[in-house]
């Protein structure tokens, strides 16, 4: 299975696919395309943070889905590196501070590791839907406001 995590400047999304070969047609979770389009319309930069044994298939999926151009950074590793490495690279490439990121993922260990970096992180079971997205925005707003108040 190839999974692709989508990270944005202020929001991170998770999409998945059961496709196992470049010949198959991948599919997005039901709300993923709408969320991505809304983020793009609002000028939110989106990046991918994905760890996959088949990085080449993940990249092919993005082309087939017609969403590859929506991302300012694509950190898709075929090795099983820590998710923190993806975020470090995205931070260096975009200049977006960790506290200004919101991340959705289906693995507890990724949520825990990235949260320690200062990223607002939301555990999702079956991709990002509108409910999870709203929850993420609420938690992000609270965490971001809290970090700004600490600076004052």
mmCIF file of C-alpha atoms in Angstrom:
data_model
loop_
_atom_site.group_PDB
_atom_site.id
_atom_site.type_symbol
_atom_site.label_atom_id
_atom_site.label_comp_id
_atom_site.label_asym_id
_atom_site.label_seq_id
_atom_site.Cartn_x
_atom_site.Cartn_y
_atom_site.Cartn_z
ATOM 1 C CA UNK A 1 0.000 0.000 0.000
ATOM 2 C CA UNK A 2 1.274 3.457 -0.832
ATOM 3 C CA UNK A 3 0.109 6.269 1.413
ATOM 4 C CA UNK A 4 0.685 9.929 0.757
ATOM 5 C CA UNK A 5 0.582 12.524 3.510
ATOM 6 C CA UNK A 6 -0.162 16.053 2.446
ATOM 7 C CA UNK A 7 1.295 18.891 4.463
ATOM 8 C CA UNK A 8 0.342 22.524 4.114
ATOM 9 C CA UNK A 9 1.819 25.737 5.420
ATOM 10 C CA UNK A 10 -0.920 25.987 8.028
ATOM 11 C CA UNK A 11 -2.661 22.674 7.446
ATOM 12 C CA UNK A 12 -1.612 19.093 6.851
ATOM 13 C CA UNK A 13 -3.805 16.480 5.210
ATOM 14 C CA UNK A 14 -3.625 12.720 4.788
ATOM 15 C CA UNK A 15 -4.766 10.874 1.693
ATOM 16 C CA UNK A 16 -4.328 7.214 0.938
ATOM 17 C CA UNK A 17 -4.568 4.719 -1.831
ATOM 18 C CA UNK A 18 -4.627 0.962 -2.058
ATOM 19 C CA UNK A 19 -2.944 0.969 -5.470
ATOM 20 C CA UNK A 20 0.168 -1.130 -5.648
ATOM 21 C CA UNK A 21 1.379 -0.474 -9.171
ATOM 22 C CA UNK A 22 1.815 2.466 -11.513
ATOM 23 C CA UNK A 23 -0.774 0.921 -13.860
ATOM 24 C CA UNK A 24 -3.597 1.197 -11.323
ATOM 25 C CA UNK A 25 -5.692 4.320 -10.859
ATOM 26 C CA UNK A 26 -5.390 5.797 -7.360
ATOM 27 C CA UNK A 27 -8.207 7.576 -5.577
ATOM 28 C CA UNK A 28 -8.387 10.329 -2.999
ATOM 29 C CA UNK A 29 -10.404 10.159 0.185
ATOM 30 C CA UNK A 30 -13.812 11.782 -0.450
ATOM 31 C CA UNK A 31 -13.082 15.230 1.034
ATOM 32 C CA UNK A 32 -9.381 15.461 0.139
ATOM 33 C CA UNK A 33 -9.744 17.133 -3.266
ATOM 34 C CA UNK A 34 -12.171 19.753 -1.942
ATOM 35 C CA UNK A 35 -9.930 20.519 1.025
ATOM 36 C CA UNK A 36 -6.882 20.828 -1.226
ATOM 37 C CA UNK A 37 -8.740 23.090 -3.654
ATOM 38 C CA UNK A 38 -9.992 25.316 -0.818
ATOM 39 C CA UNK A 39 -6.479 25.611 0.585
ATOM 40 C CA UNK A 40 -5.098 26.487 -2.830
ATOM 41 C CA UNK A 41 -7.859 29.089 -3.350
ATOM 42 C CA UNK A 42 -6.875 30.711 -0.026
ATOM 43 C CA UNK A 43 -3.186 30.791 -0.987
ATOM 44 C CA UNK A 44 -2.097 28.170 1.537
ATOM 45 C CA UNK A 45 1.086 26.411 0.467
ATOM 46 C CA UNK A 46 0.815 22.633 0.484
ATOM 47 C CA UNK A 47 3.650 20.123 0.761
ATOM 48 C CA UNK A 48 3.805 16.341 0.900
ATOM 49 C CA UNK A 49 5.416 14.391 3.725
ATOM 50 C CA UNK A 50 5.300 10.721 2.772
ATOM 51 C CA UNK A 51 7.256 7.651 3.757
ATOM 52 C CA UNK A 52 6.655 4.867 1.276
ATOM 53 C CA UNK A 53 8.527 1.765 0.147
ATOM 54 C CA UNK A 54 7.395 2.719 -3.367
ATOM 55 C CA UNK A 55 8.148 6.433 -3.679
ATOM 56 C CA UNK A 56 8.033 6.208 -7.471
ATOM 57 C CA UNK A 57 4.444 4.915 -7.330
ATOM 58 C CA UNK A 58 3.446 7.697 -4.920
ATOM 59 C CA UNK A 59 4.819 10.298 -7.340
ATOM 60 C CA UNK A 60 3.003 8.639 -10.250
ATOM 61 C CA UNK A 61 -0.239 8.760 -8.228
ATOM 62 C CA UNK A 62 0.097 12.515 -7.815
ATOM 63 C CA UNK A 63 0.405 12.891 -11.589
ATOM 64 C CA UNK A 64 -2.558 10.597 -12.271
ATOM 65 C CA UNK A 65 -4.716 12.438 -9.740
ATOM 66 C CA UNK A 66 -3.817 15.777 -11.338
ATOM 67 C CA UNK A 67 -2.678 17.270 -8.028
ATOM 68 C CA UNK A 68 1.118 17.241 -8.295
ATOM 69 C CA UNK A 69 1.289 20.947 -9.148
ATOM 70 C CA UNK A 70 -0.580 21.846 -5.921
ATOM 71 C CA UNK A 71 2.506 21.209 -3.765
ATOM 72 C CA UNK A 72 5.398 23.554 -3.028
ATOM 73 C CA UNK A 73 7.472 20.689 -1.611
ATOM 74 C CA UNK A 74 7.336 16.936 -2.097
ATOM 75 C CA UNK A 75 9.202 15.011 0.573
ATOM 76 C CA UNK A 76 8.535 11.426 -0.465
ATOM 77 C CA UNK A 77 11.143 9.005 0.845
ATOM 78 C CA UNK A 78 11.445 5.347 -0.081
ATOM 79 C CA UNK A 79 13.372 4.709 3.128
ATOM 80 C CA UNK A 80 11.759 4.371 6.537
ATOM 81 C CA UNK A 81 13.188 7.566 7.988
ATOM 82 C CA UNK A 82 11.450 9.374 10.816
ATOM 83 C CA UNK A 83 8.618 11.736 9.907
ATOM 84 C CA UNK A 84 10.596 14.491 11.636
ATOM 85 C CA UNK A 85 13.081 14.442 8.755
ATOM 86 C CA UNK A 86 10.264 15.288 6.315
ATOM 87 C CA UNK A 87 9.281 18.263 8.438
ATOM 88 C CA UNK A 88 12.865 19.466 8.814
ATOM 89 C CA UNK A 89 13.263 19.456 5.033
ATOM 90 C CA UNK A 90 9.931 21.168 4.465
ATOM 91 C CA UNK A 91 10.823 23.786 7.080
ATOM 92 C CA UNK A 92 14.168 24.460 5.375
ATOM 93 C CA UNK A 93 12.592 24.608 1.920
ATOM 94 C CA UNK A 94 9.595 26.796 2.795
ATOM 95 C CA UNK A 95 10.733 28.723 5.867
ATOM 96 C CA UNK A 96 7.420 27.921 7.568
ATOM 97 C CA UNK A 97 7.975 27.501 11.326
ATOM 98 C CA UNK A 98 6.769 24.271 12.917
ATOM 99 C CA UNK A 99 4.253 26.133 15.091
ATOM 100 C CA UNK A 100 2.601 27.346 11.860
ATOM 101 C CA UNK A 101 1.977 23.801 10.611
ATOM 102 C CA UNK A 102 -0.977 21.475 11.095
ATOM 103 C CA UNK A 103 -0.454 17.773 10.432
ATOM 104 C CA UNK A 104 -2.918 14.899 9.976
ATOM 105 C CA UNK A 105 -1.670 11.300 10.018
ATOM 106 C CA UNK A 106 -2.901 7.800 10.778
ATOM 107 C CA UNK A 107 0.088 6.682 12.874
ATOM 108 C CA UNK A 108 0.446 7.524 16.582
ATOM 109 C CA UNK A 109 4.244 7.513 16.411
ATOM 110 C CA UNK A 110 4.251 10.162 13.672
ATOM 111 C CA UNK A 111 1.784 12.316 15.591
ATOM 112 C CA UNK A 112 3.898 12.089 18.763
ATOM 113 C CA UNK A 113 7.203 12.832 17.014
ATOM 114 C CA UNK A 114 5.944 15.779 14.994
ATOM 115 C CA UNK A 115 4.017 17.259 17.939
ATOM 116 C CA UNK A 116 7.302 17.397 19.884
ATOM 117 C CA UNK A 117 8.632 19.649 17.104
ATOM 118 C CA UNK A 118 5.840 22.150 17.770
ATOM 119 C CA UNK A 119 3.526 21.077 14.946
ATOM 120 C CA UNK A 120 -0.188 20.787 15.747
ATOM 121 C CA UNK A 121 -0.926 17.142 14.924
ATOM 122 C CA UNK A 122 -4.227 15.295 14.520
ATOM 123 C CA UNK A 123 -4.638 11.505 14.436
ATOM 124 C CA UNK A 124 -7.034 10.349 11.712
ATOM 125 C CA UNK A 125 -8.128 6.814 10.917
ATOM 126 C CA UNK A 126 -9.308 6.975 7.332
ATOM 127 C CA UNK A 127 -7.931 10.154 5.868
ATOM 128 C CA UNK A 128 -8.973 13.720 6.446
ATOM 129 C CA UNK A 129 -12.673 14.447 6.274
ATOM 130 C CA UNK A 130 -14.354 17.772 6.959
ATOM 131 C CA UNK A 131 -14.889 16.937 10.645
ATOM 132 C CA UNK A 132 -11.223 16.103 11.213
ATOM 133 C CA UNK A 133 -10.213 19.152 9.205
ATOM 134 C CA UNK A 134 -12.379 21.437 11.365
ATOM 135 C CA UNK A 135 -11.019 19.817 14.535
ATOM 136 C CA UNK A 136 -7.504 20.409 13.261
ATOM 137 C CA UNK A 137 -8.187 24.058 12.519
ATOM 138 C CA UNK A 138 -9.619 24.597 16.014
ATOM 139 C CA UNK A 139 -6.625 22.943 17.697
ATOM 140 C CA UNK A 140 -4.206 24.768 15.415
ATOM 141 C CA UNK A 141 -5.798 28.136 16.223
ATOM 142 C CA UNK A 142 -5.635 27.425 19.953
ATOM 143 C CA UNK A 143 -2.010 26.211 19.838
ATOM 144 C CA UNK A 144 -0.838 29.020 17.577
ATOM 145 C CA UNK A 145 -2.511 31.679 19.738
ATOM 146 C CA UNK A 146 -0.979 30.109 22.855
ATOM 147 C CA UNK A 147 2.517 30.147 21.346
ATOM 148 C CA UNK A 148 2.081 33.783 20.288
ATOM 149 C CA UNK A 149 0.936 34.758 23.807
ATOM 150 C CA UNK A 150 4.039 33.114 25.295
ATOM 151 C CA UNK A 151 6.233 35.310 23.078
ATOM 152 C CA UNK A 152 4.674 38.516 24.434
#
